[in-house]
XYZ file of N, CA and C in Angstrom:
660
model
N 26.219 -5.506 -11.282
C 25.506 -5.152 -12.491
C 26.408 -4.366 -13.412
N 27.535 -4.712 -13.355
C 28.452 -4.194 -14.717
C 27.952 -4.416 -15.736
N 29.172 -5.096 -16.664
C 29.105 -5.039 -17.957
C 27.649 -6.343 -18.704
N 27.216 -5.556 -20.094
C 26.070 -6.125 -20.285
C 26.723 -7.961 -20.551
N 25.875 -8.471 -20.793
C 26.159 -10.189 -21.009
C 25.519 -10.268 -22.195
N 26.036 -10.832 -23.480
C 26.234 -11.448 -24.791
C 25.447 -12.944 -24.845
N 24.048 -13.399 -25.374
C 23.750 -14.355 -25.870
C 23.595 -15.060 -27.149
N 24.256 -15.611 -27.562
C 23.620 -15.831 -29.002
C 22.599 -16.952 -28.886
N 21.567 -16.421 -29.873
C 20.394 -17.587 -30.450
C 20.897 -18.704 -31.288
N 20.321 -19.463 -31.157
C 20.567 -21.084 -31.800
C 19.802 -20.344 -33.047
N 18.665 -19.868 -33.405
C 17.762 -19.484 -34.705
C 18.576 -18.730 -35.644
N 19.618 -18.210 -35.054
C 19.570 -16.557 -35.986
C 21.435 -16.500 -35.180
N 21.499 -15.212 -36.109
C 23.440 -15.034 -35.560
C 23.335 -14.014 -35.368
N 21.889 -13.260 -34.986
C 21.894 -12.204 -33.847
C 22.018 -12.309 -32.744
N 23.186 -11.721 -32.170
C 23.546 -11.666 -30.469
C 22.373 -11.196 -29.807
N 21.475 -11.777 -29.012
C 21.047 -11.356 -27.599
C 21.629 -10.896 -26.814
N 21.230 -9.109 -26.440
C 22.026 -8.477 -25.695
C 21.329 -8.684 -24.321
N 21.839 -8.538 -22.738
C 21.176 -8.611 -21.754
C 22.061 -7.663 -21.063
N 20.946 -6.234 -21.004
C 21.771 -5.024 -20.651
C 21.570 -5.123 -18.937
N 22.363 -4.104 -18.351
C 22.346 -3.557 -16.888
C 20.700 -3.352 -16.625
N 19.993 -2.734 -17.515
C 18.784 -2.539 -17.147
C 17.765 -3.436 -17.349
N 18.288 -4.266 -18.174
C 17.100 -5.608 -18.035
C 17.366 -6.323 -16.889
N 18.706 -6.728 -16.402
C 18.952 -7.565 -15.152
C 18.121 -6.794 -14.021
N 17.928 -5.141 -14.156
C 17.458 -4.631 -12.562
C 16.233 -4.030 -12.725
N 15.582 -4.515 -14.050
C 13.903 -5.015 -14.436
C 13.520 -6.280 -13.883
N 14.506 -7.234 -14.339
C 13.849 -8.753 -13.711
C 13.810 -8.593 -12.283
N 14.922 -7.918 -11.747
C 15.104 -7.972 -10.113
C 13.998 -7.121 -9.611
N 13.548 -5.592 -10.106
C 12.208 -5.471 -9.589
C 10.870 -6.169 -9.718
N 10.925 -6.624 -11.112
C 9.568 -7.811 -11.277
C 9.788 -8.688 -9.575
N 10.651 -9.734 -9.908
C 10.673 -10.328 -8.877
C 10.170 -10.166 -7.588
N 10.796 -8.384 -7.163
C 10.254 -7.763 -5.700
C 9.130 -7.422 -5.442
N 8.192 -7.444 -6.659
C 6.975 -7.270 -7.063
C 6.439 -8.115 -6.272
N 6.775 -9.095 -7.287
C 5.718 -10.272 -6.794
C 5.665 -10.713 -5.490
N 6.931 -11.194 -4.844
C 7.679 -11.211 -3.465
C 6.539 -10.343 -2.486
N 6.564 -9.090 -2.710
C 5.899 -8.186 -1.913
C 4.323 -8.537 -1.570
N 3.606 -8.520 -3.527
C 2.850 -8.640 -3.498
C 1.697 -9.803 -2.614
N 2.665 -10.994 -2.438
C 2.067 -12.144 -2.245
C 1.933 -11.899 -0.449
N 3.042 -11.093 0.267
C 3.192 -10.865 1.252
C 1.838 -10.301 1.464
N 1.197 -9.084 0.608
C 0.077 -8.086 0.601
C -1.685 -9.183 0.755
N -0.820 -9.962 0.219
C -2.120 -10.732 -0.070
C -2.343 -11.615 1.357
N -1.385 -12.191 2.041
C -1.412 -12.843 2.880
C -1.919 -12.063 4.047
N -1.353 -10.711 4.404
C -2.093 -9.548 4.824
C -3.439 -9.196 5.191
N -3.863 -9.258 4.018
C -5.415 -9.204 3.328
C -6.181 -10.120 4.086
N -5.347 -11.597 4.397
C -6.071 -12.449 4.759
C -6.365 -12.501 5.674
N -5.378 -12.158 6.728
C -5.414 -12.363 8.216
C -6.245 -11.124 8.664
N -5.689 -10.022 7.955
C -7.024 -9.206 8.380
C -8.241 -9.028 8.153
N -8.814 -9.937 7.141
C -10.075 -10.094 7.557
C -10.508 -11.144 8.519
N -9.819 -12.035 8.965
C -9.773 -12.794 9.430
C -9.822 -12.386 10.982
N -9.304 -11.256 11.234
C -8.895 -10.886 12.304
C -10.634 -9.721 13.096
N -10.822 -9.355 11.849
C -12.203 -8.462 12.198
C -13.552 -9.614 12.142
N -13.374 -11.051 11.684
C -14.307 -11.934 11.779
C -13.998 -12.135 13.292
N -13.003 -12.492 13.435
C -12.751 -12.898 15.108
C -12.749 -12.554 15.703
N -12.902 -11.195 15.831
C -13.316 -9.792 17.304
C -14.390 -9.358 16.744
N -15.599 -9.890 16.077
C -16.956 -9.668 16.159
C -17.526 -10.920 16.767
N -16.504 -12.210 16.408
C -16.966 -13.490 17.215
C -16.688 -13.485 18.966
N -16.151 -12.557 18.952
C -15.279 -12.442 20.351
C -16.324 -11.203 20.891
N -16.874 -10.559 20.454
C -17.419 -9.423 21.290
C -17.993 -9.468 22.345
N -18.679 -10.177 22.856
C -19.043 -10.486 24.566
C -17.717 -10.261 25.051
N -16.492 -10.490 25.081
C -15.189 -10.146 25.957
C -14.861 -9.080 25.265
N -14.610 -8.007 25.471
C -14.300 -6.280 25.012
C -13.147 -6.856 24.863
N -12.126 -6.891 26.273
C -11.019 -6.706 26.007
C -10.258 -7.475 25.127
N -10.675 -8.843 25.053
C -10.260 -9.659 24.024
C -10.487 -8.969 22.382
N -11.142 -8.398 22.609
C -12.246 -8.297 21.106
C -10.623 -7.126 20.897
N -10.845 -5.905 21.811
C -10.224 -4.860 21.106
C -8.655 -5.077 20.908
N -8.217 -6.342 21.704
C -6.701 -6.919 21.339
C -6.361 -7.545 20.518
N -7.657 -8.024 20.085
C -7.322 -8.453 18.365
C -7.421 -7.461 17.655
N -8.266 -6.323 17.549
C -8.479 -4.937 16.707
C -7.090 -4.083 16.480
N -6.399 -4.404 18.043
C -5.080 -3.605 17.512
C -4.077 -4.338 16.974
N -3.965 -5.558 16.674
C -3.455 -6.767 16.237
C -4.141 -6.023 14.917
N -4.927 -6.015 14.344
C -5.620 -6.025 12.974
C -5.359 -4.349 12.588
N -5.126 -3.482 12.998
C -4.428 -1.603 13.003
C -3.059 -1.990 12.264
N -2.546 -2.955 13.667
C -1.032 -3.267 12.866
C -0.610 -3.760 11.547
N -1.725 -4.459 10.951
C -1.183 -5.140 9.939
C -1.777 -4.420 8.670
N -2.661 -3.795 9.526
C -3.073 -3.122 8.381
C -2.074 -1.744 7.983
N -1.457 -1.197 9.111
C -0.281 -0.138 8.833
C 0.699 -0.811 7.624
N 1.159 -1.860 7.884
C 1.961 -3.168 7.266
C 1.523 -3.092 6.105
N 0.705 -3.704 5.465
C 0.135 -3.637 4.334
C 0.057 -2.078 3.623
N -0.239 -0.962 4.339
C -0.040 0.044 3.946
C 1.243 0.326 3.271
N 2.254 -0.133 4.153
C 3.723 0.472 4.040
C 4.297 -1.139 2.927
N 3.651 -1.949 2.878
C 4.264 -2.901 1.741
C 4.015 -2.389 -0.099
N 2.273 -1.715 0.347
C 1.414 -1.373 -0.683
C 2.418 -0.162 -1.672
N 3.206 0.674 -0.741
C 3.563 1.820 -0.717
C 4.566 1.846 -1.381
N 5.682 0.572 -0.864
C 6.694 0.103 -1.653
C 6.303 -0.221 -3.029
N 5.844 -1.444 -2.966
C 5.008 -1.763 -4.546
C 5.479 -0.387 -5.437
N 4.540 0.585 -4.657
C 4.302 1.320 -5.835
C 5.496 1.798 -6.576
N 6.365 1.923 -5.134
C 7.454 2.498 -5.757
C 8.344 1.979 -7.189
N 7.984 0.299 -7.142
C 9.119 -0.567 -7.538
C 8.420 -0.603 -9.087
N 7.327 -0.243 -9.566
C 5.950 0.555 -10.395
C 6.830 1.840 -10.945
N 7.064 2.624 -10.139
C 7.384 3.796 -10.712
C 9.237 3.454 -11.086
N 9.743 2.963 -10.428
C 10.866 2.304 -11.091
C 11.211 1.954 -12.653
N 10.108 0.746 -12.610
C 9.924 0.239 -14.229
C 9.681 1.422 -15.350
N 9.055 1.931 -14.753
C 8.432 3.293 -15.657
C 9.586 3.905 -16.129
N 10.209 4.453 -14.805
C 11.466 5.246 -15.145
C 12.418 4.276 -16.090
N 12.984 2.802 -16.098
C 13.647 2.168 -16.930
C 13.145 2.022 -18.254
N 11.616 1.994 -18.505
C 10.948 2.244 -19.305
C 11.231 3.138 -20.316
N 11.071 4.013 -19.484
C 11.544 5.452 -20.431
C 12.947 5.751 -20.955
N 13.688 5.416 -20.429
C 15.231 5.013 -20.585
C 16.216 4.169 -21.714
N 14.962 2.780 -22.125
C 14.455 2.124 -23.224
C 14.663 3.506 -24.399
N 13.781 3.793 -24.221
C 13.189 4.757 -24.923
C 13.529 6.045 -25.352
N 14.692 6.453 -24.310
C 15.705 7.196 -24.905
C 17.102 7.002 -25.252
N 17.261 6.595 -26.446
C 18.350 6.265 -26.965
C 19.995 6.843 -26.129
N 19.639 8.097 -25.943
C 20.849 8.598 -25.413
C 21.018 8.379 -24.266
N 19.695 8.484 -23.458
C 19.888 8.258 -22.196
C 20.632 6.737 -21.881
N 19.682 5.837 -22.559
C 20.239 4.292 -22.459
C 22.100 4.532 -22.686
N 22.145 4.909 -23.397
C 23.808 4.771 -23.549
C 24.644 5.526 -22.874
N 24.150 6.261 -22.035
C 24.798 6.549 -21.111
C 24.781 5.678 -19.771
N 23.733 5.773 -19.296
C 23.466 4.594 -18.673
C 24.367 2.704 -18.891
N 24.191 2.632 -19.683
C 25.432 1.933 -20.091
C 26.701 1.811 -19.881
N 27.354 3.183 -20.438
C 28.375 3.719 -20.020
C 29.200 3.820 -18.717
N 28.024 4.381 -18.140
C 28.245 3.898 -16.595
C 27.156 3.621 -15.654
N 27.148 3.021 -14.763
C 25.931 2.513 -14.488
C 25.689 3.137 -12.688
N 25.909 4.006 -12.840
C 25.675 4.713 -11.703
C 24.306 4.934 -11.212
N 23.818 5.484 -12.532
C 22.325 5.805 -12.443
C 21.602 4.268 -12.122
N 21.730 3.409 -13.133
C 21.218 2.223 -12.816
C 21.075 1.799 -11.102
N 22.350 1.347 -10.833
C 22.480 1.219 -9.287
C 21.955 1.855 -8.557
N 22.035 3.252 -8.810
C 20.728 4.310 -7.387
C 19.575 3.871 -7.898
N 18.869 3.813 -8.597
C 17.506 3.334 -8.801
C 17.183 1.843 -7.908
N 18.427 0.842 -8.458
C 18.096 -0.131 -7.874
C 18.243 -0.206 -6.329
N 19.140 0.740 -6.221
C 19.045 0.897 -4.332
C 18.067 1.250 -3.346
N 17.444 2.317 -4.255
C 16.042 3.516 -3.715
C 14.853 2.384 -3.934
N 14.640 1.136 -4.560
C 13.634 0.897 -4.816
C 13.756 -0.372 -4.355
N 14.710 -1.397 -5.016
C 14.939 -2.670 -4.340
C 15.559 -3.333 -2.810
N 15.132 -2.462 -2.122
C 15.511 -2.896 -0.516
C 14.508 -4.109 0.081
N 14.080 -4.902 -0.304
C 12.838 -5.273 0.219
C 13.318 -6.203 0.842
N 14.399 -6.907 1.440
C 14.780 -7.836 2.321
C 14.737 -6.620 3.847
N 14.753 -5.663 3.677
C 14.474 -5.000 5.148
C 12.949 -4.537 5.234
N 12.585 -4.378 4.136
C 10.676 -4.748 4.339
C 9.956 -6.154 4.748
N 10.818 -7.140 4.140
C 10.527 -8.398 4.580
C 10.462 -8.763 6.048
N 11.992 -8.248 6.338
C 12.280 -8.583 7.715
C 10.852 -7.873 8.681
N 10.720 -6.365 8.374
C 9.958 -5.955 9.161
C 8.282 -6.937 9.381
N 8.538 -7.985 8.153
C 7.037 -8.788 8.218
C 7.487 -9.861 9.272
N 8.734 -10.250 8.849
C 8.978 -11.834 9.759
C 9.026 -11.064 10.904
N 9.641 -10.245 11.237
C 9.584 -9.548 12.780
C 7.796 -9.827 13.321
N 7.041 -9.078 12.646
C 5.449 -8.976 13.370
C 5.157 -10.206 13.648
N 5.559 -10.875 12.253
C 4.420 -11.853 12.778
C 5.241 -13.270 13.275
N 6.035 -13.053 13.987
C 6.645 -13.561 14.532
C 6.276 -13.364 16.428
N 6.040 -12.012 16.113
C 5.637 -11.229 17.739
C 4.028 -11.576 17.970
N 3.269 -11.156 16.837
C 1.959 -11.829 16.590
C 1.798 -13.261 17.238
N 2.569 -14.115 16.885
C 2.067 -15.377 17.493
C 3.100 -15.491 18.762
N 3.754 -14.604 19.007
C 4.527 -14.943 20.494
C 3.412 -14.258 21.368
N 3.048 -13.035 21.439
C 1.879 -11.955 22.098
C 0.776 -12.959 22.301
N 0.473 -13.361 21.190
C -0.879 -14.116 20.807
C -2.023 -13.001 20.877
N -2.898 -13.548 22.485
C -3.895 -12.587 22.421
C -3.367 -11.607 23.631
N -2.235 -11.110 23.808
C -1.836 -10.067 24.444
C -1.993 -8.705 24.086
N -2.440 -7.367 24.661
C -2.932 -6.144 24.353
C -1.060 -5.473 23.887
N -1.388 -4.578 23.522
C 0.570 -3.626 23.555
C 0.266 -2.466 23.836
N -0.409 -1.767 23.058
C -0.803 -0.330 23.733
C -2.151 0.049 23.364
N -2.882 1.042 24.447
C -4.368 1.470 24.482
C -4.408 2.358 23.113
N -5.505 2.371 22.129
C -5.624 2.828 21.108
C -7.188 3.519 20.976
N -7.629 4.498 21.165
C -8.737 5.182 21.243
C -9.534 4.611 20.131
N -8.972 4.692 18.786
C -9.511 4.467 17.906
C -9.927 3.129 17.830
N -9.704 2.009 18.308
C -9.685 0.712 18.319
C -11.234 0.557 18.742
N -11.835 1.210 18.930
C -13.053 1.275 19.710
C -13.786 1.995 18.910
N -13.728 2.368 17.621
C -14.422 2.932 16.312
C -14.012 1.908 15.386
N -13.464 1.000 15.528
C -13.123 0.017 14.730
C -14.386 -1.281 14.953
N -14.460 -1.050 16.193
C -15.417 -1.833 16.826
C -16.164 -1.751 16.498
N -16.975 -1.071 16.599
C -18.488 -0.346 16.227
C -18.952 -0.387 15.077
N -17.446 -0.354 14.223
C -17.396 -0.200 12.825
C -18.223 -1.586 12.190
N -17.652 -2.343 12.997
C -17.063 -4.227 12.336
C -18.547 -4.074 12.894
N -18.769 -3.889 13.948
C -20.952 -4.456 14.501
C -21.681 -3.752 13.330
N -21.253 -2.614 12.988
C -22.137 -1.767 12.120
C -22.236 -2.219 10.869
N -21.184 -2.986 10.278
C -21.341 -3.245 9.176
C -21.846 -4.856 9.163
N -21.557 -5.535 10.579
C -22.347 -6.947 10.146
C -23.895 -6.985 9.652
N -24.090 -5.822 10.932
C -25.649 -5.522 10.867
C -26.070 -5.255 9.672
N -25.265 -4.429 8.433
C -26.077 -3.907 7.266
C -26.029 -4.787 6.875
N -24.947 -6.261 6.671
C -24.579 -7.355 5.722
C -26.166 -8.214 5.970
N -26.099 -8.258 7.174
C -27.592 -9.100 7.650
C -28.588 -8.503 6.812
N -28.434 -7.098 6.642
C -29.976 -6.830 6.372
C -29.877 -6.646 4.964
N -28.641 -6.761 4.290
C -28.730 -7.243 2.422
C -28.950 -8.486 2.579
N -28.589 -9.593 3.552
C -28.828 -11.306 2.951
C -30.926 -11.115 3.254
N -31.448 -10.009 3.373
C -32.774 -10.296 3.948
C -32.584 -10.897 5.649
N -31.697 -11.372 6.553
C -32.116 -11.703 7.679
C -32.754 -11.141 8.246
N -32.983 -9.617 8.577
C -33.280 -9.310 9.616
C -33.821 -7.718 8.805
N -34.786 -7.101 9.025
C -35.365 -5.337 8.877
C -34.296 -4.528 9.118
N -33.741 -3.493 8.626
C -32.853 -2.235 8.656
C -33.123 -1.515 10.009
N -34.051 -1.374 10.683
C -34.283 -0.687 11.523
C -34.087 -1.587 12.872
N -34.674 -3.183 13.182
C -34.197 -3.708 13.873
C -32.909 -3.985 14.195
N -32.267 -4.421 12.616
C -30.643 -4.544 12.802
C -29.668 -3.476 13.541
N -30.125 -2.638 12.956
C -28.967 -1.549 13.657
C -29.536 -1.489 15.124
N -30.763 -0.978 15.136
C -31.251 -1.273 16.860
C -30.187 -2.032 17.843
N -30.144 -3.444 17.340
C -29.354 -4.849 18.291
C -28.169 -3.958 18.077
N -27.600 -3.663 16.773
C -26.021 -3.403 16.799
C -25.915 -2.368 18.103
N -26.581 -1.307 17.965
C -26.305 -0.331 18.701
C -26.661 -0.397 20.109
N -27.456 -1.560 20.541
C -27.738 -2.217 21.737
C -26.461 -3.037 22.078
N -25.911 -3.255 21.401
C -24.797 -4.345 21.607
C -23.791 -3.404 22.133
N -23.261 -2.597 21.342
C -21.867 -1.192 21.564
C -22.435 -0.530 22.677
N -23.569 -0.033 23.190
C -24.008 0.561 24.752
C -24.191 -0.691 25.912
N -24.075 -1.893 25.245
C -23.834 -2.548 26.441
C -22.848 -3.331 26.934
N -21.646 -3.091 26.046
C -20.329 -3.348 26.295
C -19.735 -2.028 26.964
N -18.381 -3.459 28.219
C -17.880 -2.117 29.547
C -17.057 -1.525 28.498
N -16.159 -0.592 29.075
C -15.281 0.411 27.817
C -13.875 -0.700 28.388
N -13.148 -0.733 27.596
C -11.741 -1.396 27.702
C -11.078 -0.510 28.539
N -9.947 -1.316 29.746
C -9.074 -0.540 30.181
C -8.467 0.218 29.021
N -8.114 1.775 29.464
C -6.877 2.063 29.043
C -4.918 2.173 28.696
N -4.989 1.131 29.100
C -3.905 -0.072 29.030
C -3.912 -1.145 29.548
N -3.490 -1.930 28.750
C -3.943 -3.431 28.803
C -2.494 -3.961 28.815
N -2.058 -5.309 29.642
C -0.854 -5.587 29.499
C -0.928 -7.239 28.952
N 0.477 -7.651 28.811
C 0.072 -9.043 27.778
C -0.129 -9.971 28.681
N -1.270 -10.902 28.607
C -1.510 -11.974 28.976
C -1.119 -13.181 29.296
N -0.444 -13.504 27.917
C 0.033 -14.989 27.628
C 1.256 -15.390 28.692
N 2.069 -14.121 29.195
C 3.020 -14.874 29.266
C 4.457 -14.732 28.534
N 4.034 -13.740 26.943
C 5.169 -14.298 25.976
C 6.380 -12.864 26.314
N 7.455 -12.823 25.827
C 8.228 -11.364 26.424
C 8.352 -11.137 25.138
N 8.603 -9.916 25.474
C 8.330 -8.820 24.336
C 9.935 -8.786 23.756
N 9.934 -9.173 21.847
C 11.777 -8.982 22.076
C 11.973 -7.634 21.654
N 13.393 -7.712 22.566
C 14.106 -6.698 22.291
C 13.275 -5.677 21.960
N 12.179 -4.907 22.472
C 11.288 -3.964 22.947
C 10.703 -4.105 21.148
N 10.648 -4.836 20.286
C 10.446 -4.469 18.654
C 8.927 -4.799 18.832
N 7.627 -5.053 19.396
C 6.546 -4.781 19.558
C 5.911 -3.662 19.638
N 6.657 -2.685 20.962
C 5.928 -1.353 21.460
C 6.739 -0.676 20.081
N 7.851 -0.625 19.326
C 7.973 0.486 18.143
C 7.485 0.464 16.979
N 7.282 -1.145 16.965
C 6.626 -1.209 15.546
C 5.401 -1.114 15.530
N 4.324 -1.158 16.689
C 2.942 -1.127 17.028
C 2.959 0.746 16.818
N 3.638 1.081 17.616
C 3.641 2.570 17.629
C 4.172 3.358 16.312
N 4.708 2.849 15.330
C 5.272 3.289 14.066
C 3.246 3.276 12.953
N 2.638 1.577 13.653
C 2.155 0.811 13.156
C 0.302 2.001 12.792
N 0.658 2.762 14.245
C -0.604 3.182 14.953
C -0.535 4.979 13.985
N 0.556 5.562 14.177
C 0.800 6.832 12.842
C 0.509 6.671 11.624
N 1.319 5.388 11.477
C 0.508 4.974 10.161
C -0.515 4.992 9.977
N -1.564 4.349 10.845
C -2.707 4.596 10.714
C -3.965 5.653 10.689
């Protein structure tokens, strides 16, 4: 990101300038979106994931190994969301920079400043990776447990508690019956071991399951 690049218009015999800071505007737009779409895909599976351990609830343990499957991604999404913002407050700062004449020309001058901005903010090929990593382990694990999560079991309760109210806005079922069954349902499920080991079969690589689950679970 040196020196700026010179366009001229076919309309006019004004040079189009394309400074250091527009090139590492387009490059955060870009990481934007990149991220964003990642966020969205996110979004999906985890709801997807709390439909399928309320469909699963007769098997606890199944149910709550998808729940911590669904903690994780939701840490994920946290820490993608987080970036975003950053790459947000980026623009702002180039924004303003625009906007100060002097500052811009220094900036110019040398582009030091430019480059740390773009360093502190545009890393997102090692945010990426950390996605292809999960869900890469995600479908190797499959429905394998990784570690016992207390909370995973208020998650539970959560997902019954709220089907039950959904029932009783479509009209299915009375407010007072609904929750009744829900709460008949959560006292008559056994409690999950407190560690659960993986099922399938699949090996765990290079131990990047138990740190990123456990990075995954603080986060949370």
């Amino acid at each position: 990101m040196g020196a700026s690049l010179a366009c001229t218009s076919t309309s006019d015999a004004h040079p189009v300038e394309i400074t250091s800071i527009d090139l590492a505007v387009l490059k955060i737009k870009k990481s934007i979106q990149r991220l964003e779409g990642s966020i969205d895909l996110l979004e999906r599976d985890i709801h997807a994931d709390g439909v399928e351990a309320l469909r699963k609830r007769a098997q606890k343990v199944l149910a709550m190994n998808i729940l911590r499957r669904r903690r994780a991604r939701c840490a994920l999404r946290e820490r993608l969301s987080a970036h975003v913002l950053r790459l947000h407050e980026a623009l702002v700062r180039f924004d303003s920079a625009r906007a100060d004449a002097e500052t811009l020309e220094a900036m110019r001058l040398g582009n030091d400043a430019v480059e740390r901005i773009v360093r502190e903010t545009t890393d997102v090929e090692s945010v990426m990776r950390d996605v292809e990593r999960l869900r890469h382990w995600f479908e190797a694990a499959n429905e394998g447990a990784i570690l016992s999560d207390a909370d995973v079991e208020e998650d539970f309760a959560e997902l019954v508690r709220s089907e039950a109210t959904a029932r009783v806005a479509a009209g299915e079922v009375r407010d007072g019956k609904a929750m009744d069954t829900a709460e008949s349902v959560l006292a008559s499920m056994p409690s999950a071991p407190s560690e659960i080991h993986p099922t399938s079969g699949a090996s765990v690589p290079s131990g990047e399951p138990r740190r990123r689950v456990a990075v995954a679970e603080d986060a949370g």
